[in-house]
XYZ file of C-alpha atoms in Angstrom:
735
model
C -24.876 -2.040 -12.399
C -24.591 1.394 -13.990
C -22.878 1.815 -17.329
C -19.157 2.519 -17.042
C -19.049 1.484 -13.393
C -16.065 -0.189 -11.790
C -15.869 -3.803 -10.720
C -17.553 -2.977 -7.409
C -20.279 -0.907 -9.055
C -23.026 -3.276 -7.858
C -22.202 -2.303 -4.263
C -22.666 1.353 -5.183
C -26.171 0.540 -6.474
C -27.013 -1.124 -3.135
C -25.659 1.775 -1.084
C -27.485 4.394 -3.147
C -30.795 3.213 -1.654
C -29.505 3.639 1.911
C -31.715 6.161 3.796
C -28.645 7.932 5.155
C -27.225 8.461 1.676
C -30.591 9.646 0.359
C -30.748 12.213 3.179
C -27.399 13.771 2.337
C -27.837 17.222 0.791
C -25.446 20.169 0.464
C -24.430 21.557 3.880
C -25.431 18.281 5.554
C -23.156 16.328 7.854
C -22.932 12.556 7.586
C -20.970 10.210 9.820
C -18.930 7.428 8.198
C -15.559 5.821 9.017
C -12.555 6.269 6.740
C -13.149 2.842 5.178
C -16.566 3.969 3.932
C -15.526 7.286 2.401
C -15.015 5.920 -1.103
C -18.246 3.846 -1.337
C -20.355 6.658 0.165
C -18.862 9.165 -2.284
C -19.591 6.738 -5.120
C -23.180 6.396 -3.889
C -23.501 10.186 -3.710
C -22.325 10.415 -7.314
C -24.926 7.834 -8.331
C -27.644 9.695 -6.420
C -26.734 12.991 -8.155
C -26.018 11.890 -11.753
C -25.901 15.423 -13.157
C -23.463 16.762 -10.563
C -19.727 16.798 -10.048
C -18.490 16.116 -6.515
C -15.347 17.830 -5.261
C -13.957 15.631 -2.461
C -11.344 17.323 -0.262
C -9.054 15.083 1.818
C -6.766 16.323 4.616
C -3.507 15.015 3.114
C -2.092 13.786 -0.169
C -1.956 10.209 1.148
C -5.658 10.368 2.034
C -6.507 11.822 -1.368
C -4.577 9.109 -3.235
C -6.280 6.374 -1.213
C -9.772 7.735 -1.784
C -9.179 8.309 -5.506
C -7.804 4.799 -5.980
C -10.704 3.184 -4.117
C -13.247 5.293 -6.009
C -11.981 3.845 -9.284
C -12.907 0.383 -7.967
C -16.524 1.534 -7.663
C -16.847 3.969 -10.584
C -14.274 2.781 -13.122
C -11.052 4.185 -14.567
C -9.935 5.814 -17.816
C -10.439 4.374 -21.287
C -8.125 1.401 -21.966
C -5.765 1.882 -24.883
C -5.515 5.663 -24.427
C -2.070 6.570 -23.047
C -2.106 9.528 -20.662
C -5.911 9.788 -20.787
C -7.827 11.252 -17.854
C -11.333 10.627 -19.181
C -12.457 8.382 -16.310
C -15.179 9.314 -13.827
C -12.587 10.021 -11.092
C -9.956 12.742 -11.489
C -7.203 13.668 -9.027
C -6.079 17.245 -8.453
C -2.558 16.938 -6.993
C -0.518 19.571 -5.195
C 2.939 20.723 -6.206
C 5.773 18.790 -4.594
C 7.876 21.941 -4.131
C 7.875 24.755 -1.615
C 6.527 28.179 -2.633
C 9.192 30.176 -4.550
C 11.558 27.209 -4.566
C 13.684 27.575 -7.675
C 12.832 24.075 -8.831
C 9.822 23.242 -10.981
C 7.201 20.809 -9.639
C 6.946 17.284 -11.032
C 5.630 17.250 -14.603
C 3.056 14.631 -13.612
C 1.595 16.980 -10.985
C 1.403 19.920 -13.378
C -0.107 17.780 -16.119
C -2.692 16.282 -13.767
C -3.697 19.743 -12.505
C -4.115 20.876 -16.105
C -6.249 17.818 -16.852
C -8.509 18.326 -13.822
C -9.126 22.012 -14.541
C -9.696 21.385 -18.231
C -12.305 18.727 -17.555
C -14.097 20.944 -15.034
C -14.291 23.703 -17.652
C -15.386 21.405 -20.517
C -19.086 20.706 -20.954
C -19.673 17.028 -21.622
C -16.291 15.978 -20.152
C -16.829 16.921 -16.513
C -15.825 14.077 -14.143
C -18.164 12.526 -11.606
C -15.733 13.145 -8.738
C -12.629 15.325 -8.355
C -10.407 14.335 -5.417
C -8.000 16.919 -3.992
C -5.908 17.286 -0.875
C -6.267 20.431 1.223
C -2.949 21.727 -0.095
C -3.926 21.111 -3.710
C -7.238 22.920 -3.288
C -5.703 25.907 -1.490
C -3.055 26.435 -4.185
C -3.918 29.374 -6.426
C -4.297 28.293 -10.075
C -3.190 30.194 -13.161
C -5.423 33.017 -14.317
C -5.881 31.539 -17.792
C -8.019 28.412 -18.096
C -6.104 25.485 -19.588
C -6.809 24.603 -23.188
C -7.664 21.146 -24.484
C -4.909 18.534 -24.539
C -3.301 17.502 -27.772
C -4.911 14.133 -28.581
C -3.364 11.994 -31.306
C -5.162 8.842 -32.455
C -4.451 6.176 -35.034
C -5.488 7.263 -38.561
C -5.709 10.928 -37.558
C -4.578 13.379 -40.231
C -2.107 15.864 -38.781
C 0.867 17.639 -40.329
C 4.124 16.810 -38.602
C 5.128 20.468 -38.253
C 1.767 21.293 -36.678
C 2.229 18.433 -34.215
C 5.693 19.671 -33.237
C 4.428 23.242 -32.878
C 1.641 22.025 -30.597
C 4.148 20.177 -28.394
C 6.306 23.284 -28.023
C 3.267 25.379 -27.071
C 2.455 22.845 -24.332
C 5.963 23.219 -22.900
C 7.550 20.020 -24.263
C 11.297 20.109 -24.872
C 12.901 18.694 -28.011
C 15.727 16.223 -27.415
C 17.804 13.797 -29.445
C 15.997 10.878 -27.794
C 13.151 10.702 -25.292
C 14.235 9.603 -21.817
C 12.088 11.729 -19.483
C 8.562 13.084 -19.282
C 8.041 16.340 -21.136
C 10.456 15.481 -23.955
C 9.935 14.762 -27.638
C 12.265 13.660 -30.420
C 11.918 13.621 -34.210
C 13.397 11.193 -36.728
C 11.867 11.753 -40.146
C 8.230 10.671 -39.977
C 8.566 9.287 -36.446
C 7.832 11.496 -33.438
C 8.568 10.166 -29.938
C 6.908 11.962 -27.030
C 6.449 11.307 -23.313
C 3.269 12.973 -22.053
C 3.141 14.606 -18.653
C 0.344 12.280 -17.448
C 1.531 9.131 -19.245
C 3.305 6.188 -17.621
C 5.313 5.459 -20.779
C 6.468 7.377 -23.863
C 4.670 6.904 -27.179
C 6.061 6.572 -30.697
C 3.927 8.308 -33.336
C 4.568 6.800 -36.769
C 3.430 9.165 -39.533
C 2.857 8.162 -43.163
C 2.716 11.563 -44.772
C 0.165 13.455 -42.684
C -1.638 10.335 -41.448
C -0.922 8.666 -38.109
C -0.218 5.132 -39.274
C 0.647 3.567 -35.909
C 0.992 4.386 -32.206
C 2.965 2.329 -29.716
C 4.544 2.709 -26.300
C 8.272 2.072 -25.946
C 10.857 1.545 -23.238
C 12.874 4.757 -22.670
C 15.870 2.640 -21.650
C 16.418 0.633 -24.821
C 13.931 2.524 -27.054
C 12.227 -0.743 -28.076
C 8.503 -1.007 -28.703
C 6.428 -2.385 -25.833
C 2.779 -2.340 -26.916
C 0.438 -0.689 -29.412
C -2.139 1.872 -28.313
C -5.164 3.627 -29.788
C -4.431 7.221 -28.807
C -2.219 9.446 -26.676
C -3.353 12.440 -24.615
C -0.714 15.156 -24.242
C -1.361 17.650 -21.456
C 0.828 20.626 -20.694
C 4.235 20.178 -19.089
C 4.146 23.641 -17.546
C 1.360 24.914 -15.339
C 2.640 28.435 -16.022
C 3.018 29.337 -19.691
C 3.057 33.121 -19.936
C 0.627 34.833 -22.311
C 0.899 38.473 -23.444
C -0.677 39.798 -20.231
C 1.699 37.736 -18.094
C 4.711 38.983 -20.034
C 3.620 42.615 -19.682
C 3.117 42.094 -15.949
C 6.565 40.480 -15.653
C 8.190 43.358 -17.586
C 6.626 45.860 -15.192
C 7.823 43.857 -12.175
C 11.358 43.771 -13.598
C 11.399 47.583 -13.357
C 9.786 47.928 -9.940
C 11.141 44.851 -8.119
C 14.851 45.218 -8.784
C 15.788 42.367 -6.418
C 14.127 39.896 -8.833
C 14.704 41.736 -12.107
C 16.680 38.880 -13.664
C 13.878 36.370 -13.127
C 11.065 38.723 -14.121
C 12.961 39.626 -17.302
C 13.160 35.956 -18.278
C 9.395 35.646 -17.788
C 8.836 38.812 -19.816
C 10.882 37.314 -22.661
C 8.686 34.191 -22.664
C 11.565 31.961 -21.576
C 10.864 28.543 -20.037
C 13.209 27.788 -17.146
C 13.421 25.567 -14.095
C 11.509 26.999 -11.143
C 9.479 29.514 -13.147
C 6.227 28.226 -11.609
C 7.287 29.642 -8.246
C 6.715 33.165 -9.561
C 3.038 32.503 -10.323
C 1.678 34.560 -7.362
C 3.375 37.697 -8.754
C 1.511 37.322 -12.047
C -2.006 37.685 -10.610
C -3.018 34.058 -10.005
C -6.569 33.158 -10.942
C -9.615 32.546 -8.748
C -10.066 29.416 -6.630
C -10.763 26.153 -8.422
C -14.097 25.915 -6.580
C -15.411 28.752 -8.761
C -15.404 26.291 -11.682
C -18.188 24.266 -10.059
C -21.852 24.584 -11.041
C -24.828 25.229 -8.779
C -25.823 21.571 -8.702
C -22.339 20.361 -7.813
C -21.356 19.192 -4.327
C -18.303 19.951 -2.203
C -17.507 17.206 0.307
C -14.822 17.811 2.918
C -13.581 14.555 4.380
C -12.745 14.826 8.072
C -13.229 18.630 8.288
C -11.453 18.938 11.632
C -8.234 17.404 10.258
C -8.641 19.358 7.033
C -8.961 22.657 8.918
C -5.896 21.903 11.049
C -3.871 21.004 7.955
C -4.931 24.236 6.232
C -3.855 26.318 9.226
C -0.473 24.581 9.288
C 0.073 25.311 5.591
C -0.748 28.999 5.953
C 1.504 29.391 9.006
C 4.387 27.602 7.275
C 4.042 29.700 4.132
C 3.842 32.995 6.061
C 7.074 32.177 7.893
C 8.723 31.102 4.650
C 7.749 34.294 2.813
C 9.144 36.388 5.670
C 12.467 34.561 5.420
C 12.543 34.926 1.632
C 11.843 38.665 1.783
C 14.817 39.128 4.102
C 17.054 36.873 1.999
C 16.208 38.555 -1.299
C 16.218 42.064 0.098
C 12.639 42.568 -1.055
C 10.820 45.581 0.477
C 7.786 43.421 1.245
C 6.928 39.738 1.542
C 6.003 37.994 -1.734
C 2.318 37.224 -2.314
C 1.150 33.876 -0.961
C 0.710 30.866 -3.230
C -2.070 29.383 -1.087
C -5.423 30.903 -0.143
C -7.313 30.208 3.075
C -9.386 27.015 2.956
C -12.536 28.785 4.158
C -12.144 31.357 1.388
C -11.724 28.661 -1.245
C -14.781 26.726 -0.031
C -16.874 29.881 0.207
C -16.153 30.604 -3.450
C -18.034 27.460 -4.491
C -21.643 27.860 -5.685
C -22.689 25.238 -3.114
C -21.730 24.676 0.512
C -19.640 21.859 1.868
C -21.115 18.493 2.843
C -18.719 17.059 5.445
C -17.970 13.452 6.316
C -16.364 13.346 9.793
C -15.799 10.256 11.837
C -18.420 11.052 14.491
C -21.824 12.675 14.121
C -21.885 16.318 15.241
C -25.653 16.429 15.651
C -28.254 13.767 16.365
C -30.390 15.170 13.546
C -27.683 14.426 11.001
C -28.141 11.399 8.728
C -26.041 8.414 9.712
C -24.924 5.920 7.091
C -24.576 2.510 8.756
C -21.207 1.604 7.276
C -18.298 0.259 9.296
C -14.977 -1.452 8.818
C -15.300 -5.236 8.242
C -14.140 -7.796 10.742
C -10.416 -8.512 10.177
C -9.535 -12.031 9.093
C -5.743 -12.131 9.631
C -5.125 -14.464 6.717
C -7.258 -17.294 8.125
C -9.699 -18.864 5.612
C -11.446 -20.687 8.473
C -12.120 -17.362 10.176
C -13.566 -15.989 6.925
C -15.827 -19.028 6.648
C -17.053 -18.472 10.212
C -17.776 -14.789 9.572
C -19.676 -15.605 6.370
C -21.806 -18.156 8.239
C -22.972 -15.442 10.640
C -24.081 -13.038 7.917
C -27.824 -12.695 7.161
C -29.062 -14.760 4.223
C -28.893 -12.866 0.958
C -25.956 -10.672 2.002
C -23.718 -9.710 -0.890
C -20.193 -10.672 0.194
C -17.096 -9.616 -1.715
C -13.409 -10.366 -1.187
C -11.000 -8.215 -3.200
C -7.642 -9.664 -4.198
C -4.661 -8.154 -5.947
C -4.727 -10.596 -8.875
C -6.651 -13.423 -10.513
C -4.079 -15.945 -9.298
C -4.458 -14.837 -5.673
C -8.236 -14.962 -6.079
C -8.133 -18.493 -7.479
C -5.931 -19.602 -4.566
C -8.412 -18.101 -2.079
C -11.362 -19.815 -3.786
C -9.570 -23.161 -3.394
C -8.856 -22.465 0.284
C -12.498 -21.569 0.942
C -13.652 -24.708 -0.853
C -11.626 -26.766 1.634
C -13.543 -24.948 4.392
C -16.866 -25.885 2.787
C -17.564 -22.376 1.447
C -18.562 -21.863 -2.180
C -17.074 -18.734 -3.716
C -17.012 -17.589 -7.314
C -14.085 -15.821 -8.950
C -15.491 -13.085 -11.181
C -14.655 -9.700 -12.674
C -17.946 -8.343 -11.307
C -19.880 -8.644 -8.043
C -22.588 -11.332 -7.928
C -25.514 -10.071 -5.811
C -26.570 -12.207 -2.829
C -23.536 -14.512 -2.886
C -19.803 -14.615 -2.181
C -17.656 -13.246 -4.994
C -13.878 -13.001 -5.164
C -13.058 -10.001 -7.359
C -9.535 -9.159 -8.597
C -9.423 -5.433 -7.776
C -7.014 -3.433 -5.606
C -9.174 -1.935 -2.871
C -7.220 -0.465 0.040
C -9.971 -0.530 2.702
C -13.028 -2.777 2.964
C -16.343 -1.917 4.619
C -19.600 -3.475 5.823
C -22.950 -1.774 5.138
C -25.651 -3.253 7.378
C -28.723 -1.602 5.865
C -27.468 -1.905 2.286
C -26.840 -5.631 2.782
C -23.239 -6.052 1.710
C -19.774 -6.565 3.154
C -16.515 -6.188 1.243
C -13.021 -7.134 2.392
C -9.881 -5.747 0.815
C -6.791 -7.880 0.307
C -5.248 -6.204 3.371
C -8.307 -7.137 5.470
C -7.996 -10.785 4.448
C -4.239 -11.330 4.548
C -3.178 -8.674 7.029
C -0.657 -7.409 4.470
C -0.742 -3.769 3.557
C -0.915 -3.261 -0.187
C 0.001 -0.123 -2.080
C -2.976 1.821 -3.440
C -0.799 3.276 -6.176
C 1.732 1.486 -8.335
C 5.234 2.790 -7.624
C 6.166 5.542 -10.036
C 8.820 4.596 -12.508
C 11.994 6.637 -12.410
C 13.521 7.760 -15.661
C 16.727 6.017 -14.614
C 18.109 4.127 -11.628
C 19.815 6.232 -8.954
C 20.203 3.770 -6.070
C 23.695 3.908 -4.624
C 24.715 7.039 -6.536
C 24.183 9.377 -3.584
C 26.335 7.166 -1.342
C 29.255 7.418 -3.786
C 29.304 11.213 -3.897
C 32.172 12.941 -2.092
C 32.937 16.627 -1.889
C 34.859 17.624 -4.985
C 33.322 14.957 -7.234
C 32.285 16.061 -10.694
C 28.695 15.457 -11.720
C 26.560 16.200 -14.766
C 23.212 17.971 -14.485
C 21.032 16.995 -17.419
C 20.012 20.617 -18.114
C 23.014 22.680 -17.001
C 26.048 20.463 -17.620
C 29.205 19.675 -15.642
C 29.393 20.858 -12.022
C 31.424 20.207 -8.899
C 29.674 18.630 -5.918
C 30.322 20.885 -2.912
C 28.497 18.933 -0.227
C 25.062 18.649 1.314
C 23.297 21.314 3.323
C 20.151 21.100 5.408
C 17.846 24.080 5.476
C 14.738 24.593 7.521
C 12.113 26.945 6.188
C 8.788 27.479 7.918
C 9.071 24.246 9.855
C 9.964 22.174 6.771
C 13.465 20.704 6.706
C 14.986 19.559 3.408
C 18.407 18.367 2.311
C 20.051 19.961 -0.728
C 23.041 19.003 -2.875
C 25.283 22.008 -3.551
C 26.441 22.087 -7.183
C 29.084 24.615 -8.239
C 29.258 25.645 -11.897
C 31.644 28.004 -13.699
C 32.168 31.369 -12.074
C 29.831 32.086 -9.178
C 26.933 29.983 -10.466
C 25.636 27.695 -7.755
C 22.592 25.386 -7.680
C 20.886 23.940 -4.586
C 19.337 20.673 -5.744
C 16.852 18.862 -3.434
C 18.080 15.353 -2.678
C 14.765 13.851 -3.827
C 15.631 15.146 -7.315
C 19.009 13.454 -7.458
C 17.950 11.675 -10.657
C 18.624 14.989 -12.446
C 22.381 14.388 -12.116
C 24.784 11.599 -13.002
C 28.398 10.929 -12.123
C 30.946 12.486 -14.493
C 33.055 9.853 -16.252
C 34.822 11.728 -19.041
C 38.172 12.514 -17.415
C 39.935 13.728 -14.276
C 39.697 17.524 -14.673
C 36.681 18.560 -16.746
C 35.774 22.150 -17.533
C 32.797 23.323 -15.516
C 29.734 24.459 -17.449
C 27.956 27.763 -17.137
C 24.349 27.525 -16.035
C 21.841 28.340 -18.742
C 24.402 28.643 -21.548
C 24.341 27.148 -25.048
C 27.750 25.506 -24.594
C 26.282 22.467 -22.839
C 23.720 22.003 -25.606
C 26.496 21.850 -28.212
C 28.459 19.383 -26.088
C 25.501 17.039 -25.669
C 24.769 17.174 -29.400
C 28.310 15.956 -30.172
C 28.067 13.197 -27.561
C 24.770 11.978 -28.969
C 26.258 11.773 -32.439
C 29.137 9.663 -31.095
C 26.657 7.456 -29.232
C 24.907 6.730 -32.516
C 28.151 5.287 -33.908
C 28.547 3.015 -30.893
C 24.932 1.964 -31.189
C 25.522 0.778 -34.734
C 28.364 -1.448 -33.535
C 26.203 -2.910 -30.764
C 23.393 -3.608 -33.211
C 25.787 -5.620 -35.380
C 27.011 -7.563 -32.319
C 23.525 -8.440 -31.073
C 22.337 -9.299 -34.559
C 24.985 -12.018 -34.711
C 24.076 -13.218 -31.219
C 20.376 -13.357 -32.050
C 21.110 -15.815 -34.846
C 21.999 -18.497 -32.279
C 19.098 -20.869 -31.612
C 17.834 -21.671 -28.103
C 14.824 -23.083 -26.266
C 11.761 -20.773 -26.197
C 9.889 -21.277 -22.942
C 6.105 -21.202 -22.915
C 4.091 -18.190 -21.694
C 3.116 -18.000 -18.039
C 0.732 -20.668 -16.777
C -1.990 -20.127 -14.134
C 0.311 -21.834 -11.641
C 3.028 -19.336 -12.481
C 0.665 -16.454 -11.795
C -0.435 -18.057 -8.536
C 3.121 -18.559 -7.267
C 3.968 -14.959 -8.114
C 0.817 -13.667 -6.409
C 1.876 -15.405 -3.178
C 4.883 -13.084 -2.896
C 4.188 -11.390 0.482
C 5.582 -7.981 -0.490
C 4.896 -5.278 -3.065
C 7.381 -5.492 -5.918
C 9.471 -2.431 -6.676
C 9.475 -0.879 -10.125
C 13.000 -2.140 -10.849
C 12.188 -5.600 -9.535
C 9.152 -5.871 -11.817
C 11.228 -4.668 -14.753
C 13.884 -7.326 -14.067
C 11.237 -10.044 -13.795
C 9.592 -9.070 -17.078
C 12.958 -8.817 -18.846
C 14.019 -12.268 -17.635
C 10.711 -13.799 -18.738
C 10.985 -12.150 -22.140
C 14.492 -13.594 -22.526
C 13.273 -17.070 -21.579
C 10.381 -16.963 -24.044
C 12.655 -15.843 -26.878
C 14.066 -18.589 -29.173
C 17.672 -17.815 -28.257
C 20.000 -18.487 -25.290
C 19.538 -16.175 -22.321
C 22.480 -14.332 -20.818
C 21.178 -11.703 -18.414
C 22.875 -10.062 -15.465
C 20.637 -8.893 -12.587
C 22.430 -6.459 -10.284
C 21.133 -5.171 -6.961
C 22.233 -4.712 -3.376
C 21.403 -7.157 -0.582
C 17.691 -7.254 0.157
C 16.571 -5.720 -3.133
C 14.730 -8.814 -4.370
C 17.130 -10.689 -6.639
C 16.060 -14.034 -5.150
C 12.434 -13.399 -6.082
C 13.475 -12.717 -9.682
C 15.378 -16.010 -9.768
C 12.579 -17.941 -8.052
C 10.021 -16.917 -10.671
C 12.392 -17.753 -13.505
C 13.096 -21.186 -11.989
C 9.394 -21.988 -11.643
C 8.801 -20.898 -15.233
C 11.573 -23.265 -16.338
C 10.098 -26.188 -14.406
C 6.682 -25.531 -15.967
C 8.232 -26.490 -19.314
C 9.406 -29.856 -17.880
C 13.019 -28.710 -17.728
C 15.424 -28.700 -14.817
C 16.866 -25.654 -13.089
C 20.091 -25.298 -11.107
C 20.938 -22.544 -8.636
C 24.667 -22.140 -8.027
C 25.679 -20.284 -4.839
C 29.106 -19.549 -3.292
C 28.519 -20.770 0.281
C 26.777 -23.654 2.001
C 24.920 -21.247 4.286
C 23.440 -19.374 1.338
C 22.554 -22.670 -0.296
C 20.593 -23.708 2.789
C 18.785 -20.375 2.895
C 17.804 -20.591 -0.773
C 16.724 -24.204 -0.355
C 14.348 -23.195 2.452
C 12.962 -20.256 0.446
C 12.371 -22.263 -2.734
C 10.899 -25.207 -0.827
C 8.424 -22.981 1.037
C 7.243 -21.168 -2.087
C 6.915 -24.335 -4.197
C 5.104 -26.294 -1.476
C 1.793 -27.596 -2.775
C 3.065 -27.862 -6.351
C 4.558 -30.958 -8.035
C 8.082 -29.564 -7.939
C 10.947 -31.448 -6.300
C 13.597 -29.133 -4.826
C 16.859 -30.597 -3.501
C 20.012 -29.285 -1.843
C 23.523 -30.384 -2.751
C 26.238 -29.210 -0.360
C 28.714 -30.515 2.210
C 25.930 -30.483 4.821
C 24.425 -33.584 3.198
C 25.438 -37.113 4.161
C 27.106 -39.108 1.383
C 24.044 -41.310 0.871
C 21.741 -38.294 0.602
C 24.107 -36.576 -1.804
C 24.226 -39.676 -4.043
C 20.410 -39.758 -4.074
C 20.263 -36.116 -5.156
C 22.864 -36.680 -7.895
C 20.915 -39.666 -9.161
C 17.699 -37.636 -9.165
C 19.390 -34.875 -11.153
C 20.590 -37.409 -13.688
C 17.255 -39.201 -14.170
C 15.185 -35.982 -14.128
C 13.226 -36.669 -10.935
C 14.829 -33.597 -9.306
C 13.366 -30.454 -10.830
C 15.407 -27.837 -8.965
C 18.804 -28.356 -7.385
C 20.497 -25.735 -5.242
C 24.144 -26.174 -4.431
C 27.654 -24.825 -4.184
C 30.537 -25.345 -6.636
C 29.968 -29.091 -6.329
C 27.273 -28.670 -8.980
C 30.104 -28.017 -11.449
C 31.799 -31.358 -10.840
C 32.172 -33.734 -13.784
C 30.198 -36.361 -11.859
C 27.059 -34.189 -12.038
C 24.967 -34.675 -15.160
C 21.508 -33.249 -15.849
C 18.820 -35.012 -17.823
C 17.454 -31.767 -19.322
C 18.880 -28.565 -17.837
C 16.907 -25.531 -18.935
C 18.156 -22.762 -16.627
C 21.283 -22.050 -14.603
C 21.131 -19.299 -11.964
C 24.506 -18.115 -10.685
C 24.158 -16.193 -7.428
C 26.862 -13.656 -6.556
C 28.893 -14.361 -9.661
C 31.801 -12.181 -8.509
C 32.476 -14.563 -5.602
C 33.275 -17.394 -7.998
């Protein structure tokens, strides 16, 4: 297997020798199904080691799937480097805003675009494959090539002021504390920063001018999570005006009077929300394909779909620009943000090698790769399929975790099939590999077949982990009524004036109308509702003025008052931490297996609650944690995992519920999930006969009952536990 390859790299080596792959050259057409796009692209990269492949997918969903699967074959970024994009596969995302929408794109998208362009322009750092959607490729980039990211590593020597200056140049905003991407905060020799491509913020601990320590931290409670080796800080703004841009903006302010206010802000070098929308006016740069070399390849996946998607984008943008010109009173339509797909592809030094679903010409090479036979969660069916495969076939089953893989190995053993759980593929045998592949494939000539977890279980798994929100917003939108006061994190206090739906160029979006002081009004897309919070300071607050310094002074005073409250809370929790309690053991393999059997993909908040509960249980102090969520948001799964963890330490767990019906439901859920493990689960409610109830009470007292689920009867004086380790109270307010 090649150096730096992913866990499925051995399959890439087998596919590289396929005659169809060997025959693929620039401008060739090759026929493969969607399931084979990632492995064939990986094989192409292996067959052209000195080239970079630009893979163009029709939609963002397609691009994310292909990029995620490619990492299974080629590998990901360097572990221990937060925000790094040094892996062999790089994604070029599109903006998540409409052209000229007065809202800036997501920082993650702008940072990732910066990273992709920088690596393409850097000798020695060019990726093996760049994956882009049609929209991302058609978007005109900035004229100036992006500079190198700011990389900070442990033991680096860097002056604090130089570090802060570098962050400001990259568009980072200084705050009292870091809570969102693109922010940094300073406390003496400690600099907190949340990079635009990072999943978590990083605390940089300086000793003089030396970086003594780096660690990630939770933006909610600001506590350290884990140490890291380095942090890569890419720009937070795709448009940062240089001298030429400012001169161009100053000229536009004189000639385009309808937009003079915005062009003047650009001319002054101001950073403001929505400034990226004015990029086309500032002479956007050439297509990204011009950054490729002569030996590079451009591969358009499903060219027919890609062409249709490109036409839709151009038609939508043309209609939108016509509407905007009329709305703004501009004498002519604004310049387009997107170029024609054919023009972008023609700008590349090489032609496009396309991978459609059906061959267009009998002379085209055909790679014999197809989707594997579905198994529908039946180990016996898998055993039958394996028995029909030619001897020496390399068979791989991908699972979402080691625990799921171990469970599958045990199931196959009962079917008389020997499988090995391994981090890497074992040639000529059956290997269960813990890697998240979205689509499996079977390559007849190459001699391998690989099933994804979805192929085996029939469950669809997410190819990307859900993105963490800076704060929870569920339920907030439902509570808003016209006239409510809200707080925008950048502009201050506003009055909610309702929701409006606007359709532009065939795209319909909902906007929150926020009224500020005077005539200032902001239309906020509903998918950016996390930018506002409910106002809770009084009945009749004074509205803020958009863009003024008044709100900055107000927030500074509030943060100072919050520091005083924080000191009081620290004293309270210090006293509480002094109380001794039982420290539960770390997770066992059984714990991991039970969790892996959860048939759904956990949400970000659900995972956070699970990890917080486990951390509380493993701490040597009593746990007192409240888990809040609406019906159907996964509270039971949080409790189930905590209960199993308790039982693993030979302690009992009790689940207290308000109704007999809910008790029966929980009893069925816990019994089903704990089946096959030496855990005795019992129900105690009025549904039980007296003799059965006495047997349960006796089992609770002598310790033979591990988990008891019941109503308020569990609180009776006649109930005594041998060794109670955890009490779960469901729907506490109903007691």
